[in-house]
Short mmCIF file of C-alpha atoms and ligand atoms in Angstrom, two decimals:
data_model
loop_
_atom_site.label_atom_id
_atom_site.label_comp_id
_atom_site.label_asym_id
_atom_site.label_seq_id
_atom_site.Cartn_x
_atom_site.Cartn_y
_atom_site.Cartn_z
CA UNK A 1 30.31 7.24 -65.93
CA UNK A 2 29.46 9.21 -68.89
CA UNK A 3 28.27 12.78 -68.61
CA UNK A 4 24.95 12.95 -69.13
CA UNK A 5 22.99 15.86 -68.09
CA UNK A 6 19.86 14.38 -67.96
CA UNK A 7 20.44 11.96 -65.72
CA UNK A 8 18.81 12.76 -62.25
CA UNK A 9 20.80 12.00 -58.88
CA UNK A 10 18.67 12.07 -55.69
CA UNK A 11 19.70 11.01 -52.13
CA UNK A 12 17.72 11.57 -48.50
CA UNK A 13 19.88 12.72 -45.80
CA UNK A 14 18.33 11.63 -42.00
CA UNK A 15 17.98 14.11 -39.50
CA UNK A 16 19.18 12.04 -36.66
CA UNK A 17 22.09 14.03 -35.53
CA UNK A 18 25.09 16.54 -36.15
CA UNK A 19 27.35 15.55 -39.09
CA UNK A 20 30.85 14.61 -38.39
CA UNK A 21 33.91 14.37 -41.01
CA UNK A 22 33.03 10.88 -42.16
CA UNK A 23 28.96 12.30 -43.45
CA UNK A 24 31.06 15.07 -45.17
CA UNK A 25 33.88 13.32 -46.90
CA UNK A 26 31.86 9.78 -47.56
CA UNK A 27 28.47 11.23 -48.52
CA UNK A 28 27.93 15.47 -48.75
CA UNK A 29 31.19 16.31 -50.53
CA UNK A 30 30.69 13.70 -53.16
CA UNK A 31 26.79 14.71 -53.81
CA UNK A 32 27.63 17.98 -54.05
CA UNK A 33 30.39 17.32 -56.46
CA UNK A 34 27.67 15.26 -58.63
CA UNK A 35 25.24 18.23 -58.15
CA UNK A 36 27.96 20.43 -60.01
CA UNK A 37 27.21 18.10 -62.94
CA UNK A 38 23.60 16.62 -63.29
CA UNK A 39 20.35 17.46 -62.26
CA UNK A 40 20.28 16.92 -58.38
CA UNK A 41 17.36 16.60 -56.28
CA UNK A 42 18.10 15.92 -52.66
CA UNK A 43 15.88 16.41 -49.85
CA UNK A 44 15.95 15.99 -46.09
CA UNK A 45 14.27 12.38 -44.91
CA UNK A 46 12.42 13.76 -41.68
CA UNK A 47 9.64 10.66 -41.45
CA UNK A 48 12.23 8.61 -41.88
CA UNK A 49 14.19 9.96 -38.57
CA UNK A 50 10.59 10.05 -36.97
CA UNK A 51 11.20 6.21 -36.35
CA UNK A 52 13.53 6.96 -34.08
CA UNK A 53 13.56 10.46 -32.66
CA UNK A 54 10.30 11.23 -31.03
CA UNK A 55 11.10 14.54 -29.40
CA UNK A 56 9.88 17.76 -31.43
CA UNK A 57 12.51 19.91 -30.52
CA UNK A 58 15.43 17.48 -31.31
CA UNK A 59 13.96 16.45 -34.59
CA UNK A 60 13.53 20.35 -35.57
CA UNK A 61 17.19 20.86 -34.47
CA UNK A 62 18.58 17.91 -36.41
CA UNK A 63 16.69 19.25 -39.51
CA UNK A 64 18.18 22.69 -39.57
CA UNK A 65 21.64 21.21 -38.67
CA UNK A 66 21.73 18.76 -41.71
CA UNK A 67 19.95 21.59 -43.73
CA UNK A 68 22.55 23.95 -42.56
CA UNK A 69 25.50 21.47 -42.86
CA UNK A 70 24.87 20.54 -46.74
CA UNK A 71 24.07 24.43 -47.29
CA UNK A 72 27.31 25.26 -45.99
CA UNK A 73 29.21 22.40 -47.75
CA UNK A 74 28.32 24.04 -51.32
CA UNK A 75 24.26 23.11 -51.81
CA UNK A 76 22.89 26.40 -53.87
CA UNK A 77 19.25 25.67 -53.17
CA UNK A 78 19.05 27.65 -56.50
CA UNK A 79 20.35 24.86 -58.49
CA UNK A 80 19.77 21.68 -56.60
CA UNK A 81 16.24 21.13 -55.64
CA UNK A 82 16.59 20.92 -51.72
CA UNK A 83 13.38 19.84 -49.76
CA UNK A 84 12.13 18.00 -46.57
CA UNK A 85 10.21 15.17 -47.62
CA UNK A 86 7.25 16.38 -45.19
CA UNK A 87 6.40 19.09 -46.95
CA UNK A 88 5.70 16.72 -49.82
CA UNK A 89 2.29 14.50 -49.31
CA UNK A 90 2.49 12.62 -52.44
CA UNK A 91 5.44 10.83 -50.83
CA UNK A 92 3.37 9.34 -48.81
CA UNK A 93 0.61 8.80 -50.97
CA UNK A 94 2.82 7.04 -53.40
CA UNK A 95 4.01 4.81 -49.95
CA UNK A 96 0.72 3.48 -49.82
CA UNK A 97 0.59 2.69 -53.47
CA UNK A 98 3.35 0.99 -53.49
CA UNK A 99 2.20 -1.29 -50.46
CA UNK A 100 -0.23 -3.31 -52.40
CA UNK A 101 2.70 -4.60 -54.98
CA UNK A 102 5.43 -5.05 -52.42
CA UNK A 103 5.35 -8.79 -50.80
CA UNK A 104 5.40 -9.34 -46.79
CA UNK A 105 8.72 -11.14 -47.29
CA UNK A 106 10.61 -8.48 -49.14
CA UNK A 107 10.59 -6.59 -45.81
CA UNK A 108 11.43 -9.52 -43.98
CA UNK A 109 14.65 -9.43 -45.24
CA UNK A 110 15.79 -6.02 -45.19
CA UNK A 111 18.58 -5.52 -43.50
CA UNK A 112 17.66 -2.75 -40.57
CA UNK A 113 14.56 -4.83 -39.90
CA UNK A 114 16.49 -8.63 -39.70
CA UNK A 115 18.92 -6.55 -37.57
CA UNK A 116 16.72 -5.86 -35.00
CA UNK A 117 14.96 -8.82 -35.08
CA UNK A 118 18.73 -10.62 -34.73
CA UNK A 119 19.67 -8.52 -31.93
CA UNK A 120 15.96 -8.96 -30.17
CA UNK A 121 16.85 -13.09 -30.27
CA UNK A 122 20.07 -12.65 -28.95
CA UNK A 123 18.85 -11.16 -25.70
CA UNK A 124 15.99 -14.00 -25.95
CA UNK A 125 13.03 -11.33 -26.42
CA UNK A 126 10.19 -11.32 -28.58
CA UNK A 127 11.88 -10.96 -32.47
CA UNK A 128 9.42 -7.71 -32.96
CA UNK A 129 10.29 -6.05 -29.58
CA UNK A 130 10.39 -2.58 -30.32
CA UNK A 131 10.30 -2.75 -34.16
CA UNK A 132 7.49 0.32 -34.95
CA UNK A 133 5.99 -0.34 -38.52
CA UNK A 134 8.23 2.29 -39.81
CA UNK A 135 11.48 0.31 -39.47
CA UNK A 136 9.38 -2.57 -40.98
CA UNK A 137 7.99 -0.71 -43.95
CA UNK A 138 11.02 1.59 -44.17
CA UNK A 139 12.17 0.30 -47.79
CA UNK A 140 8.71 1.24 -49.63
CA UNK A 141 8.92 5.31 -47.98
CA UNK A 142 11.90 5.14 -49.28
CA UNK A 143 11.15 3.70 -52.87
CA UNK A 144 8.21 6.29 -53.04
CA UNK A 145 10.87 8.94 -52.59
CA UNK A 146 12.90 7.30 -55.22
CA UNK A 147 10.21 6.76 -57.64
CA UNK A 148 8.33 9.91 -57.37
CA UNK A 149 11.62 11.91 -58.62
CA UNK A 150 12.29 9.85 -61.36
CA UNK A 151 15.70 8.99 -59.68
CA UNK A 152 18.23 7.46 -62.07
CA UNK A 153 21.46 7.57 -59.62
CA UNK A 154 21.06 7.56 -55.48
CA UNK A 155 24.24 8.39 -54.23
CA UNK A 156 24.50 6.27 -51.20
CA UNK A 157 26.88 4.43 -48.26
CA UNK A 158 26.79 0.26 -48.74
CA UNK A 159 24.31 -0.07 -46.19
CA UNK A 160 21.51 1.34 -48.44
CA UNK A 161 22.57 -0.42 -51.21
CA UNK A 162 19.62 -3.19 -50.36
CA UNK A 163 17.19 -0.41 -50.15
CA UNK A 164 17.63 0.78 -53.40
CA UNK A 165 17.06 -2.84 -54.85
CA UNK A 166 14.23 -3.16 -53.17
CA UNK A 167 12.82 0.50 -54.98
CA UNK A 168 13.85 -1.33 -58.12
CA UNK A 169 12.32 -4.82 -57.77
CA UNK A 170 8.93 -2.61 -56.39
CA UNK A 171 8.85 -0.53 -59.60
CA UNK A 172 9.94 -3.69 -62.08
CA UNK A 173 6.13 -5.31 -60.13
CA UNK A 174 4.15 -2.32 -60.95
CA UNK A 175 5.94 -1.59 -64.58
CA UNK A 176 4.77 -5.09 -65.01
CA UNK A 177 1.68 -5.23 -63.81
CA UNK A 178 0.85 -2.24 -66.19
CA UNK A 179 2.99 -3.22 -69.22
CA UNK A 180 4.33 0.02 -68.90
CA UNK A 181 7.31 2.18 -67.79
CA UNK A 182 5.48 4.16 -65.12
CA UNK A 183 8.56 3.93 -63.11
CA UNK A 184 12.28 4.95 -63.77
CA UNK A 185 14.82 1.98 -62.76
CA UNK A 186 17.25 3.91 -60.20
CA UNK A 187 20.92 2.53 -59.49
CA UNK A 188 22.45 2.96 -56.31
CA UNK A 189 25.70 5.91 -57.38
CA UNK A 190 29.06 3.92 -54.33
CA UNK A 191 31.46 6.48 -54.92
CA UNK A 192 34.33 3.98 -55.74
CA UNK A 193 36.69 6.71 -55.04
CA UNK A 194 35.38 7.64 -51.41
CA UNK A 195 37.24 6.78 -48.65
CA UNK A 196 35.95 5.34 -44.88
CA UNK A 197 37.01 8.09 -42.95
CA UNK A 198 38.53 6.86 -39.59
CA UNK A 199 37.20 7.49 -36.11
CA UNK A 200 38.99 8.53 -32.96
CA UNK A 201 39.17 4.86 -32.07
CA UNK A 202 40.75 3.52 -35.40
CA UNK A 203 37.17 2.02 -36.30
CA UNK A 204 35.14 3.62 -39.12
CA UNK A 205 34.09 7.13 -38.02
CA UNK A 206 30.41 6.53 -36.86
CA UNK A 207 27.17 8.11 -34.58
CA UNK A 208 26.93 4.71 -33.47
CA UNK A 209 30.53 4.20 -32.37
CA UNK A 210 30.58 7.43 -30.30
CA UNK A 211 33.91 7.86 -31.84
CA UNK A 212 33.02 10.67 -34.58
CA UNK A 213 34.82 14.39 -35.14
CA UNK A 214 31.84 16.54 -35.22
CA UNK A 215 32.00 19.34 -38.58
CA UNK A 216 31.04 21.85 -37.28
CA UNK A 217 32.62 22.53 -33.61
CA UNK A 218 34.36 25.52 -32.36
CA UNK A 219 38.24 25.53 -32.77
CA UNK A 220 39.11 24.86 -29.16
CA UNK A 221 36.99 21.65 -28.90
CA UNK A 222 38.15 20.63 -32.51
CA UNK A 223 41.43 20.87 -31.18
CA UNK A 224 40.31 18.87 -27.65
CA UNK A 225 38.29 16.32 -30.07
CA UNK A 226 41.49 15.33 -32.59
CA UNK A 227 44.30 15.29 -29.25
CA UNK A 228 41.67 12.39 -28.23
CA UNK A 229 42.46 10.53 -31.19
CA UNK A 230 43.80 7.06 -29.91
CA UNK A 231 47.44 6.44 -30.76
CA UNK A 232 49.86 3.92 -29.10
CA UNK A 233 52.39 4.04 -26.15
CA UNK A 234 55.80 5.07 -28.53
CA UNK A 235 57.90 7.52 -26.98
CA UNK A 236 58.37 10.63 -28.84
CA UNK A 237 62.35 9.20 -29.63
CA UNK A 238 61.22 6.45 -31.89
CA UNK A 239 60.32 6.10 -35.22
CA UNK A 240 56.80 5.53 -36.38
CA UNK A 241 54.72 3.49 -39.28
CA UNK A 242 52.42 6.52 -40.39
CA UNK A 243 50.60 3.79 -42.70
CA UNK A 244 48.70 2.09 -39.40
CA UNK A 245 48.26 5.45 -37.17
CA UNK A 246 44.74 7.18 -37.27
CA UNK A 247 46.46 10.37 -36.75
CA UNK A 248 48.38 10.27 -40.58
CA UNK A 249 44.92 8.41 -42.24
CA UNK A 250 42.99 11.37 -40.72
CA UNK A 251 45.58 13.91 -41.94
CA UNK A 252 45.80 12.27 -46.00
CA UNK A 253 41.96 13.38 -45.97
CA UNK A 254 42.94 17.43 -45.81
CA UNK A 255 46.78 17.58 -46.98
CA UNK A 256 48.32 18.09 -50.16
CA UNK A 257 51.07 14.78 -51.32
CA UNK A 258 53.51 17.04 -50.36
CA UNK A 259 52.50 17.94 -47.25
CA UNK A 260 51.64 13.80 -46.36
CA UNK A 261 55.24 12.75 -47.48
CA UNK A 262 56.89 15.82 -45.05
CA UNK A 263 54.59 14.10 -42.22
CA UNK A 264 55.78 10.57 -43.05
CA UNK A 265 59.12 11.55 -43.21
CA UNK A 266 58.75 13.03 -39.60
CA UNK A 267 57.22 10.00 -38.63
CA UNK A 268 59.97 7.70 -39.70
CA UNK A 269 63.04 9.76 -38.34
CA UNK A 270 61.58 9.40 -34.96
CA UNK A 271 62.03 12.70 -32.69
CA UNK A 272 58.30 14.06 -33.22
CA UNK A 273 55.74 12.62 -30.31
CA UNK A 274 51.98 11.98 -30.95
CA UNK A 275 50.85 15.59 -29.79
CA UNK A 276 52.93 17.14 -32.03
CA UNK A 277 51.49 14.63 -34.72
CA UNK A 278 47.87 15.79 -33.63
CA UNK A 279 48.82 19.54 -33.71
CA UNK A 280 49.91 18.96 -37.14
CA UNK A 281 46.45 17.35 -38.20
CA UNK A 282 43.80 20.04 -35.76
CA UNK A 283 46.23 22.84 -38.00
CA UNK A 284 45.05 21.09 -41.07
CA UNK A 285 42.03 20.35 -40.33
CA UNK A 286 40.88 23.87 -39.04
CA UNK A 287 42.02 25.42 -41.97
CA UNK A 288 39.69 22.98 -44.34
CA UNK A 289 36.60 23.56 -41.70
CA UNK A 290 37.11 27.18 -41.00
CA UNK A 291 35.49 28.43 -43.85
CA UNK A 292 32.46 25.74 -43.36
CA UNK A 293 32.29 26.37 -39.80
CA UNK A 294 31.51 30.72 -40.46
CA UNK A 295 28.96 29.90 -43.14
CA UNK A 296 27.21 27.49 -41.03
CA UNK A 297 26.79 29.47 -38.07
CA UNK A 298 25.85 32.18 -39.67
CA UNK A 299 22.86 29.86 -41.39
CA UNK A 300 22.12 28.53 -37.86
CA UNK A 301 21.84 32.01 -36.73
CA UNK A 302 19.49 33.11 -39.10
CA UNK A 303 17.19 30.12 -39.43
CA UNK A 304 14.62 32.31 -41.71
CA UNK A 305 17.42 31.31 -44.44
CA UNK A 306 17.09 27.77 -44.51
CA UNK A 307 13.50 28.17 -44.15
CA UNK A 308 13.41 30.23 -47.32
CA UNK A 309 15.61 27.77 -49.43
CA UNK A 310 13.08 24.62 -47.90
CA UNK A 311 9.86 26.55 -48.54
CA UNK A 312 10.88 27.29 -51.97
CA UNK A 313 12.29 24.12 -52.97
CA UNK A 314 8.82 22.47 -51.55
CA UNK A 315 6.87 24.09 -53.70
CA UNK A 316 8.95 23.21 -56.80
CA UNK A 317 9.29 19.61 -55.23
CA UNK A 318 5.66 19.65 -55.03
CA UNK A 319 5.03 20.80 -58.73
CA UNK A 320 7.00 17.59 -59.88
CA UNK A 321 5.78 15.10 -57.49
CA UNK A 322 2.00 16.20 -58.06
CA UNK A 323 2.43 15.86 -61.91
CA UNK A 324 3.95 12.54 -61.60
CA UNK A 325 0.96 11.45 -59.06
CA UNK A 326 -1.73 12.62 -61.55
CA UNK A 327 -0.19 9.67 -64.24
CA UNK A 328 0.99 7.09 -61.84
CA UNK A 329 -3.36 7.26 -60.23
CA UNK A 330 -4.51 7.12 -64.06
CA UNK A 331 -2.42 4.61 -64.99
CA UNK A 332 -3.52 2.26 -61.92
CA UNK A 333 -7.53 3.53 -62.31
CA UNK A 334 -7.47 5.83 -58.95
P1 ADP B 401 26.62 7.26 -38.91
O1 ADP B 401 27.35 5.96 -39.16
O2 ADP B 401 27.48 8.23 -38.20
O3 ADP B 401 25.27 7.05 -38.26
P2 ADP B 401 25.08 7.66 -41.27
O4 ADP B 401 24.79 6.19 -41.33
O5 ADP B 401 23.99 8.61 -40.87
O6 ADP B 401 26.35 7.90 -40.32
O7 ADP B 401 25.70 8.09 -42.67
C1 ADP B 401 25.24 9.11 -43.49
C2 ADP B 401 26.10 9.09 -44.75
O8 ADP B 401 27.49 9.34 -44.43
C3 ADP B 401 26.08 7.75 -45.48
O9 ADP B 401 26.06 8.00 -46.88
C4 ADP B 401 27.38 7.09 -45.10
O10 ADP B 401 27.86 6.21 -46.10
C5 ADP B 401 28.32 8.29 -44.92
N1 ADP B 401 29.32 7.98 -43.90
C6 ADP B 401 29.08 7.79 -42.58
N2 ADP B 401 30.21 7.52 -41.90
C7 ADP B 401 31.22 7.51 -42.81
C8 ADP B 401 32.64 7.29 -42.74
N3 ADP B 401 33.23 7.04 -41.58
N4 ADP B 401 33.36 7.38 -43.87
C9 ADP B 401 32.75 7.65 -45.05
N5 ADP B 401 31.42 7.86 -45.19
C10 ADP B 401 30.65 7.80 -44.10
N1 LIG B 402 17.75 5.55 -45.73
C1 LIG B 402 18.72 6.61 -45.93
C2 LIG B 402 19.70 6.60 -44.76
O1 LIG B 402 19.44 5.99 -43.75
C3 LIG B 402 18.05 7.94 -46.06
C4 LIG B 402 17.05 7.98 -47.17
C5 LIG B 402 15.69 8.06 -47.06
C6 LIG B 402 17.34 7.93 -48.56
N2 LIG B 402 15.12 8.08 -48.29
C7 LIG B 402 16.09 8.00 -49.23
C8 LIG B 402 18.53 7.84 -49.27
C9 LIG B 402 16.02 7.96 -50.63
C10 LIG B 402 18.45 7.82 -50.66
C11 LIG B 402 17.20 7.87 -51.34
O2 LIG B 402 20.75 7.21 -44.86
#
């Protein structure tokens, strides 16, 4: 993609839980390295992780750790507007806007909502059991946040890929409706280049798997977390394919080409056992997190911090969502 400064990337990060290698490789590092380029805007989705965590104190805790995490991965809340989308209420203003021009059956077949519904049939229960109108309606919060921000990229995972085309085919209905470009056209920004990082269990690194290497841990239970990493029953005498072991996929994510053919080569000759394999990758690995790990405990120790950069990016957040608000209600007679 060309270089254009003007182009705006946004993304919304969940607060539903501690980020683990596979958030920071497949989603933080990359936005940060588009921040370094283009106007960023990225924000912290807290009513969207009200859907499913309901208890105060966790969702607080979440939204420091994520605020904390992406601080201390690189995001200068001086240069990349950094908010919770909470403290903005034309978010949800524009939500409710965008209700009347998005059809019933658009939300019928998004994907988190048809999931639930599929895995409600399967156990023979009513399809809606235990789908709150936030799941259902989930797409237009998150086209508001889209469209309010004049969003031209949204650096995103597959699974929101949908999403995003639902924000566009929303705006296209009210650009249409008006005859005019209220609306910005956003394109979902798949880092072709970013890797699935592997979980302990060979299967993509995931919350939902249970199988995840948190960022952020101390060394001693970084070092307990990677010796977990499943590997198969080869004694340490014979020689091993590093191309299908979790331990060498891992390891490619934090060493240089040197260091990842030295590690093959010890692989092949046989001789080295899987601890010694796993030593090799926690050594690696702590070095790349170290430096991470201080600045976010330090953050997570002063709290007042992150509340500083949030308040402060609010208020800018604010300015531009407000001022965007005050056209979209003309334009629509409000
Ligand atoms: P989880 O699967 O652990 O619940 P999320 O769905 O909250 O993770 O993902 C947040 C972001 O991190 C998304 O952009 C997603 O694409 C990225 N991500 C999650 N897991 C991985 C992984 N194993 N490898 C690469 N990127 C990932
Ligand atoms: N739905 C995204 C997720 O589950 C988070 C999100 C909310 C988001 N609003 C957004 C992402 C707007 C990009 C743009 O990860």
């Amino acid at each position: 993609m060309e270089k254009t400064e003007s182009k705006i990337f946004l993304t919304g990060i969940k607060p539903t839980g501690s980020p683990h290698i596979g958030n920071w490789l497949g989603a933080i590092r990359p936005a940060l390295e588009a921040a370094a380029s283009f106007e960023a805007r990225y924000f912290i989705a807290d009513y969207h992780a009200l859907n499913s965590v309901k208890d105060p104190a966790a969702l607080r805790r979440n939204t420091y750790e994520v605020a904390a995490a992406w601080m201390a991965c690189g995001l200068d809340p001086q240069k990349t507007l950094f908010y919770r989308q909470s403290d903005i209420p034309q978010v949800f203003e524009l939500a409710t806007l965008l209700s009347a021009f998005t059809p019933k059956g658009l939300m019928n077949r998004a994907h988190a909502y048809k999931a639930a519904v599929a895995v409600n049939l399967g156990k023979g229960e009513d399809p809606d059991s235990g789908v709150n109108m936030g799941l259902y309606t989930y797409p237009v919060l998150m086209a508001a946040d889209i469209l309010l921000f004049d969003a031209d990229f949204v650096p995103v995972g597959k699974d929101q890929v949908q999403h995003i085309e639902i924000a566009v085919d929303i705006a296209e209905a009210v650009n249409r409706n008006y005859g005019k470009e209220i609306f910005r056209l956003p394109q979902p920004f798949v880092g072709e280049t970013t890797q699935t990082v592997t979980g302990l269990d060979g299967r993509k690194m995931s919350k939902s798997y249970n199988n995840t290497i948190p960022l952020f841990v101390g060394e001693a239970q970084l070092k307990k977390t990677v010796m977990r990493i499943v590997t198969n029953s080869q004694s340490v005498d014979e020689p091993k394919d590093p191309d299908s072991c979790s331990v060498f996929a891992l390891y490619k994510l934090f060493a240089s080409p040197e260091e990842q053919d030295d590690l093959a080569q010890r692989y092949r000759a046989g001789g080295m056992g899987w601890g010694d394999a796993k030593k090799t990758l926690f050594e690696k690995m702590n070095e790349a997190l170290t430096p991470i790990r201080n600045r976010y405990e330090e953050l997570m120790k002063n709290p007042s911090v992150i509340d500083r950069a949030l308040n402060e990016g609010a208020q800018r957040a604010r300015k531009i969502a407000s001022e965007k608000m005050e056209k979209v209600r003309r334009v629509v007679g409000l």
